[in-house]
Amino acid sequence: MAPRTPSVLIARLAFAGLASLVGACAPVRPLSPAALPQAAAGAEAAPAATACPQDLAPIARCLSGQDSAGAYYLIALPNSWNGHLVLHAHGGPALGAPKRERSVEDLERWSIMVRAGYAWAGSTFRQGGVAVRAAAEDTERLRQIFVRHVGQPQRTILHGQSWGASVAAKGAEMFTTTADGRRPYDAVLLTSGVLAGGTRSYDFRTDLRVVYQSLCHNHPRPDEAQYPLNIGLPADAAMTPADLAARVNECLALNQPAAERTPEQQRKVQTIVDVIRIPASSLQSHLNWATFHFRDVVQHRTGGASPFGNMGAQYRGSPDDAALNAGVLRYRADPAAVARFAEDTDPTGRIPVPVLTVKGVDDPTAFVELDAAFKQTMERGGSAARLVQTFTRHATHSYLSDPTYPTLMAALLRWVEAGEKPTPEGIARACPAFEATFGKGCAFVPAYVPAPLESRVVERTRP
């Protein structure tokens, strides 16, 4: 996902009128080391002063470091801090070793939190790849660094974006009490989240992989070594994302306008769009995930066996569904791999603090129907009363709009501080007041209810 750079106009806004919107400013209150969990006491070095991104430099100071597990992190403190901390779990995930630049990109995208008066802290995580529990541990370690070396927030909101929403949901289940009996997180904000767990959220990418192969026959090619498509790639495969893009364009010409594709190429594109129910614009990114991230999961998370399968799936929407279903390759998910992947990635719904979610109804990356599955998970986990879901008219994934997020944060804080559980209608009514400071962009749809995930992604036989 490309970083989002906030407008210079908004970055220059003063905070004089913000206190009335998000609460009075509070001084930094150091916490004694005795109040920290034992694992953090004295184990983490203090962060060092560092330059803030250009747009935040006039209104904040920044700190950075590398934690004891190897994750890089960045902290931003607004000059007019309202006393609350946003602890950020980023999306992706990227593959490969962590890079310092990732936390800078995240802060640039989420500078709205700092501009709204919140302290912000984000970790790169210690490793790349689909490791949810490890990322949740890295995020909690960063909270401890903040508390020990920066200050004690009045409230800490755990924010997860995209894949990071699964990290935040899992972290809120894993870390419920500190050594001194406090709650580490007062509330959870999940934005554009991948929230059905790894064992269900990626089914459609398995479907994409087999349908693409049935149409294009070049991933792998007939004269190349064959392998089960549900492993993504063999461990020693040398294919790069550029190589894959070249093959996709060879078959589908996604690098060309629809009018410049051959009739056969456009027929294949339309078949994938209709069967998998993803826009053509996101086909390449989803196929990348079904290739390189699937390999990461199989090789590094599930012991060499695949948790992904499509046995029993009946695909619909093609010019000839019978021929399609007869021709696609079929794979059975390995039961042990499913169990291992579920333990790491599937939420249980046992979250003891308020949870607020937001999703664009036409999100092309994390389907809105994933939120219906998450609601069921929270109900099964006994946390239904602690969940409020909101939806917007946006058709984007990485970032919705500037006023959206301060609106949600203010609603969460009222819920925590005053026990005022928000409603989608109340949040929609409150949003325009934030446009005066943060610009236009309110688009809440309070009456929207997503359809079940099974209405979007075909069901299949599961272990």
CSV table of C-alpha atoms in Angstrom, one decimal:
chain,number,residue,atom,x,y,z
A,1,MET,CA,0.0,0.0,0.0
A,2,ALA,CA,1.4,3.4,-0.9
A,3,PRO,CA,1.9,5.9,1.9
A,4,ARG,CA,-0.6,8.7,2.1
A,5,THR,CA,0.8,12.2,2.5
A,6,PRO,CA,-1.5,14.6,4.2
A,7,SER,CA,-2.2,18.0,2.7
A,8,VAL,CA,0.0,20.9,3.6
A,9,LEU,CA,-3.0,23.0,4.5
A,10,ILE,CA,-4.2,20.6,7.2
A,11,ALA,CA,-0.7,20.0,8.5
A,12,ARG,CA,-0.5,23.8,9.2
A,13,LEU,CA,-3.7,23.9,11.2
A,14,ALA,CA,-3.3,25.1,14.7
A,15,PHE,CA,-4.6,23.0,17.6
A,16,ALA,CA,-6.2,25.9,19.4
A,17,GLY,CA,-9.8,24.7,18.8
A,18,LEU,CA,-9.1,21.0,19.0
A,19,ALA,CA,-9.4,20.6,22.8
A,20,SER,CA,-13.1,21.0,22.6
A,21,LEU,CA,-13.3,18.1,20.1
A,22,VAL,CA,-11.0,15.5,21.6
A,23,GLY,CA,-10.5,16.4,25.2
A,24,ALA,CA,-8.3,18.7,27.2
A,25,CYS,CA,-4.5,18.4,26.9
A,26,ALA,CA,-2.7,16.6,29.7
A,27,PRO,CA,0.9,16.6,30.8
A,28,VAL,CA,3.2,13.6,30.4
A,29,ARG,CA,3.1,11.6,33.6
A,30,PRO,CA,6.1,9.2,34.0
A,31,LEU,CA,5.3,5.7,35.3
A,32,SER,CA,7.5,4.1,37.8
A,33,PRO,CA,9.3,0.9,36.6
A,34,ALA,CA,7.7,-1.1,39.4
A,35,ALA,CA,4.3,-0.8,37.6
A,36,LEU,CA,5.6,-2.4,34.4
A,37,PRO,CA,5.4,-6.1,33.5
A,38,GLN,CA,8.6,-7.8,34.6
A,39,ALA,CA,9.6,-8.7,31.0
A,40,ALA,CA,9.9,-4.9,30.2
A,41,ALA,CA,11.6,-3.7,33.3
A,42,GLY,CA,15.0,-2.5,32.3
A,43,ALA,CA,15.0,-4.7,29.1
A,44,GLU,CA,14.4,-2.0,26.5
A,45,ALA,CA,16.6,0.9,25.7
A,46,ALA,CA,15.1,4.4,25.7
A,47,PRO,CA,14.2,5.8,22.2
A,48,ALA,CA,16.3,8.5,20.7
A,49,ALA,CA,15.1,11.9,19.3
A,50,THR,CA,14.7,11.7,15.5
A,51,ALA,CA,13.3,14.0,12.8
A,52,CYS,CA,9.6,13.9,12.3
A,53,PRO,CA,8.1,13.6,8.8
A,54,GLN,CA,8.2,17.1,7.2
A,55,ASP,CA,4.4,17.8,7.6
A,56,LEU,CA,4.5,17.0,11.3
A,57,ALA,CA,7.8,18.7,12.2
A,58,PRO,CA,6.2,22.0,13.1
A,59,ILE,CA,3.6,20.5,15.5
A,60,ALA,CA,5.3,17.4,17.1
A,61,ARG,CA,8.5,15.8,18.2
A,62,CYS,CA,9.5,12.3,17.3
A,63,LEU,CA,11.4,9.4,18.9
A,64,SER,CA,12.7,6.2,17.4
A,65,GLY,CA,14.6,3.0,18.2
A,66,GLN,CA,14.9,-0.7,17.7
A,67,ASP,CA,13.5,-3.0,20.4
A,68,SER,CA,15.1,-6.1,21.9
A,69,ALA,CA,13.4,-8.4,19.4
A,70,GLY,CA,14.7,-6.4,16.4
A,71,ALA,CA,11.6,-4.4,15.4
A,72,TYR,CA,12.1,-0.7,14.6
A,73,TYR,CA,9.6,1.8,15.9
A,74,LEU,CA,8.6,5.4,15.7
A,75,ILE,CA,6.8,7.6,18.2
A,76,ALA,CA,5.3,11.0,17.6
A,77,LEU,CA,4.2,13.4,20.3
A,78,PRO,CA,2.2,16.5,19.4
A,79,ASN,CA,3.2,19.7,21.0
A,80,SER,CA,-0.4,19.9,22.2
A,81,TRP,CA,-0.8,16.4,23.4
A,82,ASN,CA,-4.3,15.5,24.6
A,83,GLY,CA,-2.9,12.8,26.8
A,84,HIS,CA,-4.0,9.8,24.8
A,85,LEU,CA,-1.9,7.3,22.9
A,86,VAL,CA,-2.8,5.6,19.5
A,87,LEU,CA,-0.8,2.3,19.4
A,88,HIS,CA,-0.7,1.4,15.7
A,89,ALA,CA,-0.5,-2.1,14.1
A,90,HIS,CA,0.2,-1.7,10.4
A,91,GLY,CA,-1.2,-3.5,7.4
A,92,GLY,CA,0.4,-5.6,4.7
A,93,PRO,CA,2.3,-7.6,5.9
A,94,ALA,CA,5.5,-7.0,4.0
A,95,LEU,CA,7.8,-9.9,3.3
A,96,GLY,CA,11.5,-9.9,4.3
A,97,ALA,CA,13.4,-8.2,7.0
A,98,PRO,CA,11.9,-5.1,8.7
A,99,LYS,CA,13.0,-1.7,7.5
A,100,ARG,CA,13.1,1.6,9.5
A,101,GLU,CA,11.3,3.3,6.6
A,102,ARG,CA,8.2,1.3,7.2
A,103,SER,CA,7.3,3.1,10.4
A,104,VAL,CA,7.9,6.5,8.8
A,105,GLU,CA,5.5,5.6,6.0
A,106,ASP,CA,2.9,4.5,8.5
A,107,LEU,CA,3.3,7.8,10.5
A,108,GLU,CA,2.9,9.8,7.3
A,109,ARG,CA,-0.2,8.0,6.4
A,110,TRP,CA,-1.7,8.2,9.9
A,111,SER,CA,-0.5,11.7,10.7
A,112,ILE,CA,-4.2,12.6,11.2
A,113,MET,CA,-3.9,11.1,14.7
A,114,VAL,CA,-1.1,13.4,15.6
A,115,ARG,CA,-2.8,16.4,14.0
A,116,ALA,CA,-5.8,15.5,16.1
A,117,GLY,CA,-3.7,15.7,19.3
A,118,TYR,CA,-2.9,12.0,19.9
A,119,ALA,CA,0.5,10.6,20.6
A,120,TRP,CA,1.2,7.9,18.0
A,121,ALA,CA,3.5,4.8,18.1
A,122,GLY,CA,4.0,2.2,15.4
A,123,SER,CA,6.3,-0.8,15.1
A,124,THR,CA,7.7,-2.4,11.9
A,125,PHE,CA,7.3,-5.8,13.7
A,126,ARG,CA,10.4,-8.0,14.2
A,127,GLN,CA,9.8,-9.9,10.9
A,128,GLY,CA,8.0,-9.8,7.7
A,129,GLY,CA,5.3,-12.3,6.7
A,130,VAL,CA,2.1,-13.5,8.1
A,131,ALA,CA,2.8,-13.9,11.8
A,132,VAL,CA,0.0,-12.3,13.7
A,133,ARG,CA,0.9,-13.3,17.3
A,134,ALA,CA,4.5,-12.1,16.9
A,135,ALA,CA,3.3,-8.8,15.5
A,136,ALA,CA,0.9,-8.4,18.5
A,137,GLU,CA,3.8,-9.1,20.9
A,138,ASP,CA,5.9,-6.4,19.1
A,139,THR,CA,3.1,-3.9,19.4
A,140,GLU,CA,2.6,-4.6,23.1
A,141,ARG,CA,6.4,-4.3,23.6
A,142,LEU,CA,6.2,-0.8,22.0
A,143,ARG,CA,3.5,0.2,24.4
A,144,GLN,CA,5.7,-0.8,27.3
A,145,ILE,CA,8.6,1.2,25.8
A,146,PHE,CA,6.3,4.2,25.6
A,147,VAL,CA,5.1,3.9,29.1
A,148,ARG,CA,8.6,3.4,30.6
A,149,HIS,CA,10.5,6.0,28.6
A,150,VAL,CA,8.0,8.6,27.4
A,151,GLY,CA,5.0,8.8,29.7
A,152,GLN,CA,1.8,7.2,31.0
A,153,PRO,CA,-1.1,7.9,28.7
A,154,GLN,CA,-4.5,8.7,30.1
A,155,ARG,CA,-5.9,6.2,27.6
A,156,THR,CA,-4.4,3.8,25.1
A,157,ILE,CA,-6.3,3.0,21.9
A,158,LEU,CA,-5.0,0.0,20.0
A,159,HIS,CA,-5.4,0.7,16.3
A,160,GLY,CA,-5.2,-2.0,13.6
A,161,GLN,CA,-5.3,-1.2,9.9
A,162,SER,CA,-6.0,-3.8,7.2
A,163,TRP,CA,-4.0,-7.0,8.1
A,164,GLY,CA,-3.0,-5.0,11.2
A,165,ALA,CA,-6.6,-5.2,12.3
A,166,SER,CA,-6.2,-8.9,12.8
A,167,VAL,CA,-3.0,-8.1,14.8
A,168,ALA,CA,-4.9,-5.7,17.0
A,169,ALA,CA,-7.8,-8.1,17.5
A,170,LYS,CA,-5.4,-10.9,18.5
A,171,GLY,CA,-3.4,-8.6,20.7
A,172,ALA,CA,-6.4,-7.4,22.5
A,173,GLU,CA,-7.2,-11.0,23.4
A,174,MET,CA,-3.6,-11.9,24.3
A,175,PHE,CA,-2.8,-8.9,26.5
A,176,THR,CA,-5.6,-8.1,28.9
A,177,THR,CA,-3.8,-7.2,32.2
A,178,THR,CA,-0.5,-5.7,33.1
A,179,ALA,CA,1.6,-6.8,36.1
A,180,ASP,CA,0.1,-4.0,38.2
A,181,GLY,CA,-3.5,-5.1,37.3
A,182,ARG,CA,-4.2,-2.4,34.7
A,183,ARG,CA,-5.6,-2.9,31.2
A,184,PRO,CA,-2.9,-2.3,28.6
A,185,TYR,CA,-5.5,-1.1,26.1
A,186,ASP,CA,-8.6,0.9,26.9
A,187,ALA,CA,-10.3,0.3,23.5
A,188,VAL,CA,-9.6,-1.0,20.0
A,189,LEU,CA,-10.1,0.7,16.7
A,190,LEU,CA,-10.1,-1.6,13.6
A,191,THR,CA,-10.0,0.1,10.2
A,192,SER,CA,-10.5,-1.5,6.8
A,193,GLY,CA,-9.8,-4.8,8.6
A,194,VAL,CA,-9.0,-8.3,7.4
A,195,LEU,CA,-11.1,-9.8,10.2
A,196,ALA,CA,-12.3,-13.3,9.4
A,197,GLY,CA,-9.0,-14.9,10.5
A,198,GLY,CA,-6.4,-16.5,8.2
A,199,THR,CA,-8.3,-19.7,7.7
A,200,ARG,CA,-11.2,-17.9,6.0
A,201,SER,CA,-10.1,-14.4,4.9
A,202,TYR,CA,-7.9,-15.8,2.2
A,203,ASP,CA,-10.2,-18.4,0.6
A,204,PHE,CA,-10.9,-16.1,-2.3
A,205,ARG,CA,-7.2,-15.9,-3.1
A,206,THR,CA,-7.0,-19.6,-3.4
A,207,ASP,CA,-10.0,-19.4,-5.7
A,208,LEU,CA,-8.3,-16.7,-7.7
A,209,ARG,CA,-5.2,-18.8,-8.1
A,210,VAL,CA,-7.0,-21.8,-9.5
A,211,VAL,CA,-9.4,-19.9,-11.7
A,212,TYR,CA,-6.5,-17.8,-13.1
A,213,GLN,CA,-4.5,-20.9,-13.9
A,214,SER,CA,-7.5,-22.5,-15.6
A,215,LEU,CA,-7.7,-19.5,-17.9
A,216,CYS,CA,-4.1,-18.6,-18.4
A,217,HIS,CA,-2.0,-21.7,-17.9
A,218,ASN,CA,1.2,-19.8,-17.2
A,219,HIS,CA,1.6,-19.8,-13.4
A,220,PRO,CA,3.3,-22.3,-13.8
A,221,ARG,CA,3.7,-22.8,-17.5
A,222,PRO,CA,3.1,-26.3,-18.9
A,223,ASP,CA,6.9,-26.8,-19.5
A,224,GLU,CA,7.8,-25.8,-16.0
A,225,ALA,CA,7.9,-27.9,-12.8
A,226,GLN,CA,4.4,-28.4,-11.6
A,227,TYR,CA,3.5,-27.8,-7.9
A,228,PRO,CA,0.3,-27.5,-5.8
A,229,LEU,CA,-1.0,-24.0,-6.3
A,230,ASN,CA,-2.2,-23.8,-2.7
A,231,ILE,CA,1.4,-23.6,-1.6
A,232,GLY,CA,1.9,-20.3,-3.4
A,233,LEU,CA,5.4,-21.1,-4.8
A,234,PRO,CA,8.0,-23.8,-4.0
A,235,ALA,CA,10.5,-22.7,-1.4
A,236,ASP,CA,13.3,-22.4,-4.0
A,237,ALA,CA,11.4,-20.7,-6.7
A,238,ALA,CA,13.1,-17.6,-8.1
A,239,MET,CA,10.0,-15.8,-9.4
A,240,THR,CA,9.7,-12.1,-8.5
A,241,PRO,CA,6.7,-9.9,-8.4
A,242,ALA,CA,7.9,-8.3,-11.6
A,243,ASP,CA,8.0,-11.8,-13.2
A,244,LEU,CA,4.5,-12.5,-12.1
A,245,ALA,CA,3.2,-9.2,-13.4
A,246,ALA,CA,4.7,-10.0,-16.8
A,247,ARG,CA,2.9,-13.3,-16.9
A,248,VAL,CA,-0.4,-11.7,-15.8
A,249,ASN,CA,-0.1,-9.0,-18.5
A,250,GLU,CA,0.8,-11.6,-21.1
A,251,CYS,CA,-2.5,-13.3,-20.4
A,252,LEU,CA,-4.8,-10.5,-19.3
A,253,ALA,CA,-3.1,-7.3,-20.4
A,254,LEU,CA,-3.9,-5.6,-17.1
A,255,ASN,CA,-1.3,-3.0,-18.0
A,256,GLN,CA,-3.5,-1.9,-20.8
A,257,PRO,CA,-6.9,-0.1,-20.8
A,258,ALA,CA,-9.8,-2.5,-21.3
A,259,ALA,CA,-10.4,-1.1,-24.8
A,260,GLU,CA,-6.9,-2.1,-25.9
A,261,ARG,CA,-7.1,-5.7,-24.7
A,262,THR,CA,-7.9,-8.4,-27.2
A,263,PRO,CA,-11.5,-9.8,-27.0
A,264,GLU,CA,-10.0,-13.0,-25.5
A,265,GLN,CA,-8.0,-11.1,-22.9
A,266,GLN,CA,-11.0,-9.1,-21.9
A,267,ARG,CA,-13.2,-12.2,-21.7
A,268,LYS,CA,-10.7,-13.8,-19.3
A,269,VAL,CA,-10.5,-10.6,-17.1
A,270,GLN,CA,-14.3,-10.4,-17.0
A,271,THR,CA,-14.6,-14.1,-16.0
A,272,ILE,CA,-12.2,-13.6,-13.1
A,273,VAL,CA,-14.0,-10.4,-12.0
A,274,ASP,CA,-17.4,-12.1,-12.1
A,275,VAL,CA,-16.4,-15.4,-10.5
A,276,ILE,CA,-14.0,-14.1,-7.8
A,277,ARG,CA,-15.9,-10.8,-7.4
A,278,ILE,CA,-12.9,-8.5,-7.2
A,279,PRO,CA,-12.3,-5.5,-9.4
A,280,ALA,CA,-9.8,-5.8,-12.2
A,281,SER,CA,-7.7,-3.1,-10.6
A,282,SER,CA,-7.0,-5.3,-7.6
A,283,LEU,CA,-6.4,-8.6,-9.4
A,284,GLN,CA,-2.7,-8.3,-9.6
A,285,SER,CA,-2.2,-7.4,-5.9
A,286,HIS,CA,-4.4,-10.3,-4.8
A,287,LEU,CA,-2.6,-12.7,-7.1
A,288,ASN,CA,0.7,-11.5,-5.6
A,289,TRP,CA,-0.6,-12.4,-2.2
A,290,ALA,CA,-1.8,-15.8,-3.4
A,291,THR,CA,1.7,-16.4,-4.6
A,292,PHE,CA,4.3,-14.9,-2.4
A,293,HIS,CA,2.4,-14.6,0.9
A,294,PHE,CA,1.0,-18.1,0.5
A,295,ARG,CA,4.6,-19.4,0.2
A,296,ASP,CA,5.5,-17.5,3.4
A,297,VAL,CA,2.6,-19.1,5.3
A,298,VAL,CA,3.4,-22.6,4.1
A,299,GLN,CA,7.2,-22.5,4.4
A,300,HIS,CA,7.4,-20.5,7.6
A,301,ARG,CA,4.2,-20.8,9.5
A,302,THR,CA,2.5,-24.2,8.9
A,303,GLY,CA,5.4,-26.6,8.6
A,304,GLY,CA,5.4,-27.0,4.8
A,305,ALA,CA,1.8,-28.0,4.5
A,306,SER,CA,-0.9,-25.7,3.1
A,307,PRO,CA,-3.9,-24.5,5.2
A,308,PHE,CA,-5.6,-23.4,2.0
A,309,GLY,CA,-8.0,-25.5,0.0
A,310,ASN,CA,-11.0,-25.4,-2.4
A,311,MET,CA,-12.5,-28.9,-2.2
A,312,GLY,CA,-16.2,-28.6,-2.6
A,313,ALA,CA,-16.2,-25.0,-3.9
A,314,GLN,CA,-18.6,-24.4,-6.7
A,315,TYR,CA,-17.7,-21.4,-8.8
A,316,ARG,CA,-20.4,-19.3,-10.5
A,317,GLY,CA,-20.4,-16.4,-12.8
A,318,SER,CA,-18.4,-17.6,-15.8
A,319,PRO,CA,-19.7,-18.1,-19.3
A,320,ASP,CA,-19.7,-21.9,-18.6
A,321,ASP,CA,-19.7,-22.7,-14.9
A,322,ALA,CA,-19.9,-26.5,-15.5
A,323,ALA,CA,-16.7,-26.4,-17.6
A,324,LEU,CA,-15.0,-24.1,-15.1
A,325,ASN,CA,-15.8,-26.3,-12.1
A,326,ALA,CA,-14.7,-29.5,-14.0
A,327,GLY,CA,-11.4,-27.9,-15.1
A,328,VAL,CA,-10.1,-26.0,-12.0
A,329,LEU,CA,-7.5,-27.8,-9.9
A,330,ARG,CA,-8.7,-28.9,-6.5
A,331,TYR,CA,-6.7,-28.9,-3.2
A,332,ARG,CA,-7.5,-30.2,0.2
A,333,ALA,CA,-6.3,-28.0,3.1
A,334,ASP,CA,-4.0,-29.9,5.5
A,335,PRO,CA,-5.8,-30.3,8.9
A,336,ALA,CA,-2.7,-29.7,11.0
A,337,ALA,CA,-1.7,-26.7,8.9
A,338,VAL,CA,-5.2,-25.3,9.4
A,339,ALA,CA,-5.0,-25.7,13.1
A,340,ARG,CA,-1.6,-24.0,13.3
A,341,PHE,CA,-2.7,-21.2,11.1
A,342,ALA,CA,-5.9,-20.7,13.1
A,343,GLU,CA,-4.0,-20.6,16.4
A,344,ASP,CA,-1.9,-17.7,15.0
A,345,THR,CA,-4.4,-15.8,13.0
A,346,ASP,CA,-8.0,-16.5,13.9
A,347,PRO,CA,-9.6,-14.2,16.4
A,348,THR,CA,-11.7,-15.7,19.2
A,349,GLY,CA,-13.8,-12.7,20.0
A,350,ARG,CA,-12.8,-12.6,23.6
A,351,ILE,CA,-11.9,-9.0,23.8
A,352,PRO,CA,-12.6,-7.3,27.2
A,353,VAL,CA,-12.7,-3.7,26.0
A,354,PRO,CA,-14.8,-1.6,23.6
A,355,VAL,CA,-14.1,-2.3,19.9
A,356,LEU,CA,-15.1,0.1,17.1
A,357,THR,CA,-14.7,-0.8,13.4
A,358,VAL,CA,-15.0,1.0,10.1
A,359,LYS,CA,-15.0,-0.3,6.6
A,360,GLY,CA,-15.7,1.2,3.2
A,361,VAL,CA,-18.6,-0.8,1.7
A,362,ASP,CA,-16.7,-1.1,-1.6
A,363,ASP,CA,-13.3,-1.8,-0.2
A,364,PRO,CA,-11.5,-3.7,-3.0
A,365,THR,CA,-9.0,-5.4,-0.7
A,366,ALA,CA,-10.7,-6.4,2.5
A,367,PHE,CA,-14.3,-7.2,1.6
A,368,VAL,CA,-17.0,-5.6,3.7
A,369,GLU,CA,-18.5,-9.1,4.2
A,370,LEU,CA,-15.4,-9.9,6.4
A,371,ASP,CA,-16.9,-7.6,9.0
A,372,ALA,CA,-20.1,-9.8,9.1
A,373,ALA,CA,-17.8,-12.7,10.0
A,374,PHE,CA,-16.1,-10.7,12.7
A,375,LYS,CA,-19.4,-9.8,14.3
A,376,GLN,CA,-20.2,-13.5,14.5
A,377,THR,CA,-16.8,-14.2,16.1
A,378,MET,CA,-17.4,-11.5,18.7
A,379,GLU,CA,-20.9,-13.0,19.4
A,380,ARG,CA,-19.4,-16.4,19.9
A,381,GLY,CA,-16.7,-15.0,22.1
A,382,GLY,CA,-19.2,-13.3,24.4
A,383,SER,CA,-18.1,-9.8,23.3
A,384,ALA,CA,-21.0,-8.7,21.2
A,385,ALA,CA,-22.0,-5.9,23.6
A,386,ARG,CA,-18.5,-4.5,23.2
A,387,LEU,CA,-18.6,-4.2,19.4
A,388,VAL,CA,-19.9,-1.3,17.3
A,389,GLN,CA,-19.4,-1.5,13.5
A,390,THR,CA,-19.6,1.4,11.1
A,391,PHE,CA,-19.4,1.6,7.3
A,392,THR,CA,-18.8,4.4,4.8
A,393,ARG,CA,-19.4,5.0,1.1
A,394,HIS,CA,-15.7,4.9,0.3
A,395,ALA,CA,-14.4,2.5,-2.3
A,396,THR,CA,-10.8,2.6,-1.0
A,397,HIS,CA,-8.8,0.5,1.4
A,398,SER,CA,-5.6,2.1,2.7
A,399,TYR,CA,-7.2,5.3,3.9
A,400,LEU,CA,-10.7,6.6,4.0
A,401,SER,CA,-10.7,10.3,4.8
A,402,ASP,CA,-9.2,12.8,7.4
A,403,PRO,CA,-12.4,13.5,9.4
A,404,THR,CA,-13.4,9.8,9.6
A,405,TYR,CA,-10.7,8.8,12.1
A,406,PRO,CA,-10.9,11.7,14.7
A,407,THR,CA,-14.7,11.1,14.7
A,408,LEU,CA,-14.2,7.5,15.6
A,409,MET,CA,-11.5,8.2,18.2
A,410,ALA,CA,-13.7,10.7,19.9
A,411,ALA,CA,-16.6,8.2,20.0
A,412,LEU,CA,-14.3,5.5,21.5
A,413,LEU,CA,-13.1,7.9,24.2
A,414,ARG,CA,-16.6,8.8,25.2
A,415,TRP,CA,-17.5,5.1,25.4
A,416,VAL,CA,-14.5,4.5,27.6
A,417,GLU,CA,-14.7,7.6,29.7
A,418,ALA,CA,-18.4,8.1,30.1
A,419,GLY,CA,-19.9,4.8,29.2
A,420,GLU,CA,-21.7,6.3,26.2
A,421,LYS,CA,-21.8,3.4,23.8
A,422,PRO,CA,-21.8,4.9,20.3
A,423,THR,CA,-24.2,4.1,17.5
A,424,PRO,CA,-23.6,4.3,13.8
A,425,GLU,CA,-26.2,7.0,13.6
A,426,GLY,CA,-24.6,9.1,16.3
A,427,ILE,CA,-21.2,8.7,14.7
A,428,ALA,CA,-22.6,9.8,11.3
A,429,ARG,CA,-24.2,12.9,13.0
A,430,ALA,CA,-20.9,13.8,14.8
A,431,CYS,CA,-18.6,13.6,11.8
A,432,PRO,CA,-19.5,16.9,10.1
A,433,ALA,CA,-18.3,18.8,13.2
A,434,PHE,CA,-14.8,17.5,12.5
A,435,GLU,CA,-14.8,18.6,8.9
A,436,ALA,CA,-14.4,22.2,10.0
A,437,THR,CA,-10.9,21.3,11.3
A,438,PHE,CA,-9.9,18.4,9.1
A,439,GLY,CA,-11.6,19.0,5.8
A,440,LYS,CA,-14.4,17.3,3.9
A,441,GLY,CA,-14.7,13.5,3.8
A,442,CYS,CA,-17.6,12.3,6.1
A,443,ALA,CA,-19.3,9.4,4.3
A,444,PHE,CA,-20.8,7.2,7.0
A,445,VAL,CA,-23.7,5.0,6.0
A,446,PRO,CA,-25.4,4.2,9.4
A,447,ALA,CA,-28.1,1.9,8.1
A,448,TYR,CA,-25.7,-0.4,6.2
A,449,VAL,CA,-25.4,-4.1,7.3
A,450,PRO,CA,-23.0,-6.3,5.4
A,451,ALA,CA,-24.1,-9.6,3.9
A,452,PRO,CA,-22.7,-12.9,5.3
A,453,LEU,CA,-19.2,-13.7,4.1
A,454,GLU,CA,-20.6,-16.9,2.4
A,455,SER,CA,-22.6,-14.6,0.0
A,456,ARG,CA,-19.3,-13.2,-1.3
A,457,VAL,CA,-16.9,-16.2,-1.1
A,458,VAL,CA,-18.1,-19.7,-2.0
A,459,GLU,CA,-18.1,-22.2,0.8
A,460,ARG,CA,-15.9,-25.2,0.7
A,461,THR,CA,-15.2,-28.5,2.5
A,462,ARG,CA,-13.0,-27.7,5.6
A,463,PRO,CA,-11.0,-30.1,7.7
